[in-house]
Amino acid sequence: MKNGSRLAALGGVVVAAALTLSACGSDENQGTTAAPSGNIDCATGMVNAAGSSAQKNAMEEWVKAYAAACSGANLNYNPSGSGAGIEAFTQGQVAFAGSD
């Protein structure tokens, strides 16, 4: 019983530390769209993708940067959820799927 209490206390400390460290970030993240680096194999036409809604904001920024580097490409990301994105990908409905 004593070891269980120690583990619970240790778990609480770990959770508190993780929450504290996650609060240390800055909210000033706008205006910093990074351009893709390296060789880019640009697609042409419409490229459809689906997946995680948690990745929606990151995908929007990536799409902007990709479109700036590849003027003939149009990317459409549907944040339908990881499971729906994977299913759409395995059924050949989208070119790629995002999952977390």
mmCIF file of N, CA and C in Angstrom:
data_model
loop_
_atom_site.group_PDB
_atom_site.id
_atom_site.type_symbol
_atom_site.label_atom_id
_atom_site.label_comp_id
_atom_site.label_asym_id
_atom_site.label_seq_id
_atom_site.Cartn_x
_atom_site.Cartn_y
_atom_site.Cartn_z
ATOM 1 N N MET A 1 0.828 -1.189 0.000
ATOM 2 C CA MET A 1 0.000 0.000 0.000
ATOM 3 C C MET A 1 0.869 1.249 0.000
ATOM 4 N N LYS A 2 2.000 1.202 0.695
ATOM 5 C CA LYS A 2 2.884 2.350 0.773
ATOM 6 C C LYS A 2 3.482 2.670 -0.601
ATOM 7 N N ASN A 3 3.841 1.634 -1.370
ATOM 8 C CA ASN A 3 4.400 1.859 -2.713
ATOM 9 C C ASN A 3 3.363 2.474 -3.644
ATOM 10 N N GLY A 4 2.105 2.078 -3.511
ATOM 11 C CA GLY A 4 1.042 2.650 -4.326
ATOM 12 C C GLY A 4 0.883 4.137 -4.064
ATOM 13 N N SER A 5 0.989 4.545 -2.815
ATOM 14 C CA SER A 5 0.887 5.960 -2.471
ATOM 15 C C SER A 5 2.060 6.743 -3.022
ATOM 16 N N ARG A 6 3.229 6.139 -2.981
ATOM 17 C CA ARG A 6 4.421 6.808 -3.518
ATOM 18 C C ARG A 6 4.303 6.973 -5.034
ATOM 19 N N LEU A 7 3.825 5.932 -5.707
ATOM 20 C CA LEU A 7 3.657 6.019 -7.160
ATOM 21 C C LEU A 7 2.612 7.064 -7.530
ATOM 22 N N ALA A 8 1.530 7.129 -6.779
ATOM 23 C CA ALA A 8 0.496 8.123 -7.042
ATOM 24 C C ALA A 8 1.049 9.528 -6.844
ATOM 25 N N ALA A 9 1.829 9.729 -5.793
ATOM 26 C CA ALA A 9 2.437 11.034 -5.539
ATOM 27 C C ALA A 9 3.419 11.399 -6.655
ATOM 28 N N LEU A 10 4.220 10.426 -7.088
ATOM 29 C CA LEU A 10 5.176 10.661 -8.165
ATOM 30 C C LEU A 10 4.440 10.994 -9.465
ATOM 31 N N GLY A 11 3.370 10.282 -9.722
ATOM 32 C CA GLY A 11 2.565 10.560 -10.915
ATOM 33 C C GLY A 11 1.998 11.963 -10.878
ATOM 34 N N GLY A 12 1.531 12.392 -9.717
ATOM 35 C CA GLY A 12 1.002 13.748 -9.567
ATOM 36 C C GLY A 12 2.063 14.797 -9.828
ATOM 37 N N VAL A 13 3.270 14.568 -9.352
ATOM 38 C CA VAL A 13 4.371 15.507 -9.576
ATOM 39 C C VAL A 13 4.710 15.577 -11.066
ATOM 40 N N VAL A 14 4.728 14.434 -11.734
ATOM 41 C CA VAL A 14 5.042 14.403 -13.164
ATOM 42 C C VAL A 14 3.980 15.162 -13.957
ATOM 43 N N VAL A 15 2.711 14.934 -13.632
ATOM 44 C CA VAL A 15 1.629 15.626 -14.328
ATOM 45 C C VAL A 15 1.710 17.139 -14.078
ATOM 46 N N ALA A 16 1.950 17.537 -12.859
ATOM 47 C CA ALA A 16 2.057 18.957 -12.532
ATOM 48 C C ALA A 16 3.235 19.596 -13.271
ATOM 49 N N ALA A 17 4.355 18.892 -13.345
ATOM 50 C CA ALA A 17 5.521 19.419 -14.053
ATOM 51 C C ALA A 17 5.228 19.562 -15.540
ATOM 52 N N ALA A 18 4.559 18.573 -16.122
ATOM 53 C CA ALA A 18 4.228 18.638 -17.550
ATOM 54 C C ALA A 18 3.296 19.809 -17.839
ATOM 55 N N LEU A 19 2.306 20.020 -16.996
ATOM 56 C CA LEU A 19 1.387 21.142 -17.180
ATOM 57 C C LEU A 19 2.095 22.477 -17.035
ATOM 58 N N THR A 20 3.002 22.559 -16.083
ATOM 59 C CA THR A 20 3.754 23.789 -15.870
ATOM 60 C C THR A 20 4.625 24.103 -17.081
ATOM 61 N N LEU A 21 5.320 23.102 -17.601
ATOM 62 C CA LEU A 21 6.192 23.328 -18.752
ATOM 63 C C LEU A 21 5.401 23.646 -20.005
ATOM 64 N N SER A 22 4.231 23.065 -20.162
ATOM 65 C CA SER A 22 3.434 23.349 -21.358
ATOM 66 C C SER A 22 2.867 24.765 -21.333
ATOM 67 N N ALA A 23 2.774 25.366 -20.171
ATOM 68 C CA ALA A 23 2.256 26.734 -20.057
ATOM 69 C C ALA A 23 3.334 27.781 -20.330
ATOM 70 N N CYS A 24 4.573 27.358 -20.542
ATOM 71 C CA CYS A 24 5.679 28.295 -20.732
ATOM 72 C C CYS A 24 5.820 28.804 -22.152
ATOM 73 N N GLY A 25 5.020 28.334 -23.082
ATOM 74 C CA GLY A 25 5.133 28.747 -24.482
ATOM 75 C C GLY A 25 4.562 30.127 -24.710
ATOM 76 N N SER A 26 4.855 30.663 -25.883
ATOM 77 C CA SER A 26 4.359 31.980 -26.270
ATOM 78 C C SER A 26 3.126 31.832 -27.137
ATOM 79 N N ASP A 27 2.198 32.772 -27.034
ATOM 80 C CA ASP A 27 1.011 32.772 -27.875
ATOM 81 C C ASP A 27 1.206 33.645 -29.112
ATOM 82 N N GLU A 28 2.377 34.221 -29.270
ATOM 83 C CA GLU A 28 2.640 35.107 -30.397
ATOM 84 C C GLU A 28 3.241 34.303 -31.547
ATOM 85 N N ASN A 29 2.393 33.545 -32.251
ATOM 86 C CA ASN A 29 2.870 32.644 -33.293
ATOM 87 C C ASN A 29 2.453 33.063 -34.702
ATOM 88 N N GLN A 30 1.790 34.187 -34.860
ATOM 89 C CA GLN A 30 1.318 34.565 -36.183
ATOM 90 C C GLN A 30 2.418 35.216 -37.011
ATOM 91 N N GLY A 31 2.246 35.119 -38.325
ATOM 92 C CA GLY A 31 3.159 35.799 -39.228
ATOM 93 C C GLY A 31 4.468 35.104 -39.475
ATOM 94 N N THR A 32 4.607 33.847 -39.141
ATOM 95 C CA THR A 32 5.881 33.167 -39.319
ATOM 96 C C THR A 32 5.719 31.929 -40.191
ATOM 97 N N THR A 33 5.145 32.103 -41.380
ATOM 98 C CA THR A 33 4.994 30.978 -42.292
ATOM 99 C C THR A 33 6.350 30.673 -42.904
ATOM 100 N N ALA A 34 6.840 29.487 -42.645
ATOM 101 C CA ALA A 34 8.140 29.086 -43.163
ATOM 102 C C ALA A 34 7.980 28.491 -44.558
ATOM 103 N N ALA A 35 8.875 28.860 -45.440
ATOM 104 C CA ALA A 35 8.855 28.286 -46.782
ATOM 105 C C ALA A 35 9.470 26.895 -46.740
ATOM 106 N N PRO A 36 8.959 25.978 -47.562
ATOM 107 C CA PRO A 36 9.548 24.645 -47.609
ATOM 108 C C PRO A 36 10.993 24.735 -48.070
ATOM 109 N N SER A 37 11.830 23.879 -47.555
ATOM 110 C CA SER A 37 13.235 23.905 -47.936
ATOM 111 C C SER A 37 13.588 22.624 -48.688
ATOM 112 N N GLY A 38 14.655 22.677 -49.453
ATOM 113 C CA GLY A 38 15.104 21.504 -50.185
ATOM 114 C C GLY A 38 14.383 21.369 -51.513
ATOM 115 N N ASN A 39 14.586 20.243 -52.148
ATOM 116 C CA ASN A 39 13.936 19.977 -53.427
ATOM 117 C C ASN A 39 12.485 19.594 -53.190
ATOM 118 N N ILE A 40 11.595 20.245 -53.917
ATOM 119 C CA ILE A 40 10.170 19.989 -53.771
ATOM 120 C C ILE A 40 9.648 19.399 -55.064
ATOM 121 N N ASP A 41 8.982 18.279 -54.972
ATOM 122 C CA ASP A 41 8.333 17.660 -56.117
ATOM 123 C C ASP A 41 6.913 18.211 -56.166
ATOM 124 N N CYS A 42 6.710 19.266 -56.930
ATOM 125 C CA CYS A 42 5.432 19.963 -56.957
ATOM 126 C C CYS A 42 4.376 19.165 -57.725
ATOM 127 N N ALA A 43 3.213 19.079 -57.138
ATOM 128 C CA ALA A 43 2.068 18.460 -57.798
ATOM 129 C C ALA A 43 1.398 19.515 -58.673
ATOM 130 N N THR A 44 0.601 19.058 -59.601
ATOM 131 C CA THR A 44 -0.209 19.981 -60.394
ATOM 132 C C THR A 44 -1.658 19.555 -60.239
ATOM 133 N N GLY A 45 -2.548 20.508 -60.374
ATOM 134 C CA GLY A 45 -3.970 20.200 -60.226
ATOM 135 C C GLY A 45 -4.376 20.156 -58.770
ATOM 136 N N MET A 46 -5.448 19.426 -58.490
ATOM 137 C CA MET A 46 -6.008 19.338 -57.132
ATOM 138 C C MET A 46 -5.471 18.099 -56.412
ATOM 139 N N VAL A 47 -4.995 18.298 -55.201
ATOM 140 C CA VAL A 47 -4.561 17.201 -54.339
ATOM 141 C C VAL A 47 -5.471 17.221 -53.119
ATOM 142 N N ASN A 48 -6.197 16.143 -52.894
ATOM 143 C CA ASN A 48 -7.102 16.046 -51.752
ATOM 144 C C ASN A 48 -6.470 15.222 -50.642
ATOM 145 N N ALA A 49 -6.707 15.650 -49.415
ATOM 146 C CA ALA A 49 -6.210 14.947 -48.239
ATOM 147 C C ALA A 49 -7.256 15.067 -47.139
ATOM 148 N N ALA A 50 -7.181 14.202 -46.158
ATOM 149 C CA ALA A 50 -8.123 14.230 -45.037
ATOM 150 C C ALA A 50 -7.422 13.708 -43.801
ATOM 151 N N GLY A 51 -8.002 13.977 -42.638
ATOM 152 C CA GLY A 51 -7.428 13.419 -41.423
ATOM 153 C C GLY A 51 -7.696 14.240 -40.188
ATOM 154 N N SER A 52 -6.762 14.191 -39.298
ATOM 155 C CA SER A 52 -6.872 14.743 -37.955
ATOM 156 C C SER A 52 -7.297 16.207 -37.937
ATOM 157 N N SER A 53 -8.328 16.488 -37.162
ATOM 158 C CA SER A 53 -8.742 17.883 -36.994
ATOM 159 C C SER A 53 -7.757 18.631 -36.087
ATOM 160 N N ALA A 54 -7.004 17.901 -35.271
ATOM 161 C CA ALA A 54 -5.994 18.533 -34.421
ATOM 162 C C ALA A 54 -4.857 19.107 -35.263
ATOM 163 N N GLN A 55 -4.681 18.594 -36.467
ATOM 164 C CA GLN A 55 -3.616 19.064 -37.347
ATOM 165 C C GLN A 55 -4.083 20.158 -38.306
ATOM 166 N N LYS A 56 -5.337 20.560 -38.208
ATOM 167 C CA LYS A 56 -5.929 21.509 -39.159
ATOM 168 C C LYS A 56 -5.103 22.787 -39.294
ATOM 169 N N ASN A 57 -4.760 23.427 -38.205
ATOM 170 C CA ASN A 57 -4.006 24.690 -38.274
ATOM 171 C C ASN A 57 -2.625 24.488 -38.881
ATOM 172 N N ALA A 58 -1.951 23.425 -38.499
ATOM 173 C CA ALA A 58 -0.631 23.146 -39.063
ATOM 174 C C ALA A 58 -0.741 22.857 -40.558
ATOM 175 N N MET A 59 -1.756 22.109 -40.953
ATOM 176 C CA MET A 59 -1.950 21.800 -42.367
ATOM 177 C C MET A 59 -2.247 23.061 -43.170
ATOM 178 N N GLU A 60 -3.037 23.978 -42.624
ATOM 179 C CA GLU A 60 -3.326 25.237 -43.324
ATOM 180 C C GLU A 60 -2.045 26.020 -43.588
ATOM 181 N N GLU A 61 -1.154 26.075 -42.610
ATOM 182 C CA GLU A 61 0.116 26.780 -42.786
ATOM 183 C C GLU A 61 1.005 26.064 -43.797
ATOM 184 N N TRP A 62 1.038 24.736 -43.731
ATOM 185 C CA TRP A 62 1.838 23.961 -44.679
ATOM 186 C C TRP A 62 1.309 24.156 -46.098
ATOM 187 N N VAL A 63 -0.010 24.138 -46.267
ATOM 188 C CA VAL A 63 -0.629 24.330 -47.580
ATOM 189 C C VAL A 63 -0.263 25.699 -48.137
ATOM 190 N N LYS A 64 -0.284 26.744 -47.305
ATOM 191 C CA LYS A 64 0.095 28.089 -47.759
ATOM 192 C C LYS A 64 1.535 28.100 -48.266
ATOM 193 N N ALA A 65 2.438 27.512 -47.497
ATOM 194 C CA ALA A 65 3.848 27.489 -47.877
ATOM 195 C C ALA A 65 4.064 26.654 -49.135
ATOM 196 N N TYR A 66 3.382 25.527 -49.237
ATOM 197 C CA TYR A 66 3.513 24.665 -50.411
ATOM 198 C C TYR A 66 2.972 25.377 -51.651
ATOM 199 N N ALA A 67 1.823 26.025 -51.530
ATOM 200 C CA ALA A 67 1.222 26.743 -52.655
ATOM 201 C C ALA A 67 2.127 27.880 -53.118
ATOM 202 N N ALA A 68 2.826 28.528 -52.186
ATOM 203 C CA ALA A 68 3.742 29.604 -52.555
ATOM 204 C C ALA A 68 4.923 29.055 -53.355
ATOM 205 N N ALA A 69 5.375 27.855 -53.032
ATOM 206 C CA ALA A 69 6.506 27.246 -53.720
ATOM 207 C C ALA A 69 6.086 26.532 -55.000
ATOM 208 N N CYS A 70 4.835 26.082 -55.070
ATOM 209 C CA CYS A 70 4.338 25.291 -56.204
ATOM 210 C C CYS A 70 3.055 25.930 -56.728
ATOM 211 N N SER A 71 3.212 26.883 -57.628
ATOM 212 C CA SER A 71 2.063 27.674 -58.062
ATOM 213 C C SER A 71 0.980 26.863 -58.772
ATOM 214 N N GLY A 72 1.289 25.712 -59.339
ATOM 215 C CA GLY A 72 0.281 24.926 -60.050
ATOM 216 C C GLY A 72 -0.477 23.948 -59.178
ATOM 217 N N ALA A 73 -0.188 23.917 -57.888
ATOM 218 C CA ALA A 73 -0.809 22.928 -57.003
ATOM 219 C C ALA A 73 -1.931 23.547 -56.187
ATOM 220 N N ASN A 74 -2.996 22.805 -56.025
ATOM 221 C CA ASN A 74 -4.093 23.188 -55.140
ATOM 222 C C ASN A 74 -4.314 22.046 -54.165
ATOM 223 N N LEU A 75 -4.077 22.315 -52.886
ATOM 224 C CA LEU A 75 -4.252 21.287 -51.870
ATOM 225 C C LEU A 75 -5.504 21.549 -51.070
ATOM 226 N N ASN A 76 -6.259 20.498 -50.821
ATOM 227 C CA ASN A 76 -7.501 20.585 -50.065
ATOM 228 C C ASN A 76 -7.411 19.586 -48.916
ATOM 229 N N TYR A 77 -7.355 20.082 -47.674
ATOM 230 C CA TYR A 77 -7.282 19.214 -46.494
ATOM 231 C C TYR A 77 -8.613 19.251 -45.761
ATOM 232 N N ASN A 78 -9.245 18.100 -45.628
ATOM 233 C CA ASN A 78 -10.519 17.975 -44.924
ATOM 234 C C ASN A 78 -10.250 17.442 -43.515
ATOM 235 N N PRO A 79 -10.413 18.270 -42.470
ATOM 236 C CA PRO A 79 -10.150 17.812 -41.096
ATOM 237 C C PRO A 79 -11.305 16.963 -40.559
ATOM 238 N N SER A 80 -11.483 15.790 -41.130
ATOM 239 C CA SER A 80 -12.609 14.914 -40.817
ATOM 240 C C SER A 80 -12.346 13.980 -39.640
ATOM 241 N N GLY A 81 -11.127 13.975 -39.132
ATOM 242 C CA GLY A 81 -10.751 13.081 -38.047
ATOM 243 C C GLY A 81 -9.761 12.040 -38.539
ATOM 244 N N SER A 82 -8.918 11.554 -37.640
ATOM 245 C CA SER A 82 -7.871 10.607 -38.014
ATOM 246 C C SER A 82 -8.429 9.341 -38.649
ATOM 247 N N GLY A 83 -9.434 8.748 -38.014
ATOM 248 C CA GLY A 83 -10.001 7.500 -38.527
ATOM 249 C C GLY A 83 -10.610 7.667 -39.904
ATOM 250 N N ALA A 84 -11.356 8.756 -40.099
ATOM 251 C CA ALA A 84 -11.975 9.016 -41.402
ATOM 252 C C ALA A 84 -10.912 9.284 -42.462
ATOM 253 N N GLY A 85 -9.846 9.989 -42.086
ATOM 254 C CA GLY A 85 -8.762 10.259 -43.026
ATOM 255 C C GLY A 85 -8.044 8.993 -43.450
ATOM 256 N N ILE A 86 -7.758 8.134 -42.482
ATOM 257 C CA ILE A 86 -7.089 6.865 -42.802
ATOM 258 C C ILE A 86 -7.977 6.014 -43.695
ATOM 259 N N GLU A 87 -9.257 5.966 -43.384
ATOM 260 C CA GLU A 87 -10.198 5.192 -44.203
ATOM 261 C C GLU A 87 -10.258 5.735 -45.633
ATOM 262 N N ALA A 88 -10.332 7.064 -45.781
ATOM 263 C CA ALA A 88 -10.366 7.680 -47.108
ATOM 264 C C ALA A 88 -9.083 7.376 -47.882
ATOM 265 N N PHE A 89 -7.948 7.373 -47.181
ATOM 266 C CA PHE A 89 -6.673 7.074 -47.830
ATOM 267 C C PHE A 89 -6.617 5.620 -48.285
ATOM 268 N N THR A 90 -6.993 4.699 -47.415
ATOM 269 C CA THR A 90 -6.929 3.280 -47.780
ATOM 270 C C THR A 90 -7.923 2.933 -48.886
ATOM 271 N N GLN A 91 -8.975 3.727 -49.034
ATOM 272 C CA GLN A 91 -9.944 3.514 -50.110
ATOM 273 C C GLN A 91 -9.569 4.270 -51.387
ATOM 274 N N GLY A 92 -8.427 4.965 -51.357
ATOM 275 C CA GLY A 92 -7.945 5.681 -52.548
ATOM 276 C C GLY A 92 -8.683 6.967 -52.847
ATOM 277 N N GLN A 93 -9.384 7.514 -51.871
ATOM 278 C CA GLN A 93 -10.164 8.742 -52.077
ATOM 279 C C GLN A 93 -9.315 10.000 -51.908
ATOM 280 N N VAL A 94 -8.215 9.918 -51.169
ATOM 281 C CA VAL A 94 -7.339 11.067 -50.935
ATOM 282 C C VAL A 94 -5.883 10.656 -51.170
ATOM 283 N N ALA A 95 -5.044 11.649 -51.448
ATOM 284 C CA ALA A 95 -3.627 11.390 -51.715
ATOM 285 C C ALA A 95 -2.831 11.091 -50.448
ATOM 286 N N PHE A 96 -3.222 11.708 -49.337
ATOM 287 C CA PHE A 96 -2.577 11.433 -48.045
ATOM 288 C C PHE A 96 -3.545 11.722 -46.916
ATOM 289 N N ALA A 97 -3.226 11.185 -45.746
ATOM 290 C CA ALA A 97 -4.066 11.367 -44.565
ATOM 291 C C ALA A 97 -3.207 11.783 -43.382
ATOM 292 N N GLY A 98 -3.741 12.664 -42.549
ATOM 293 C CA GLY A 98 -3.054 13.086 -41.337
ATOM 294 C C GLY A 98 -3.653 12.380 -40.133
ATOM 295 N N SER A 99 -2.787 11.933 -39.233
ATOM 296 C CA SER A 99 -3.257 11.265 -38.027
ATOM 297 C C SER A 99 -2.369 11.673 -36.865
ATOM 298 N N ASP A 100 -2.934 11.664 -35.667
ATOM 299 C CA ASP A 100 -2.123 11.996 -34.487
ATOM 300 C C ASP A 100 -2.195 10.901 -33.475
#
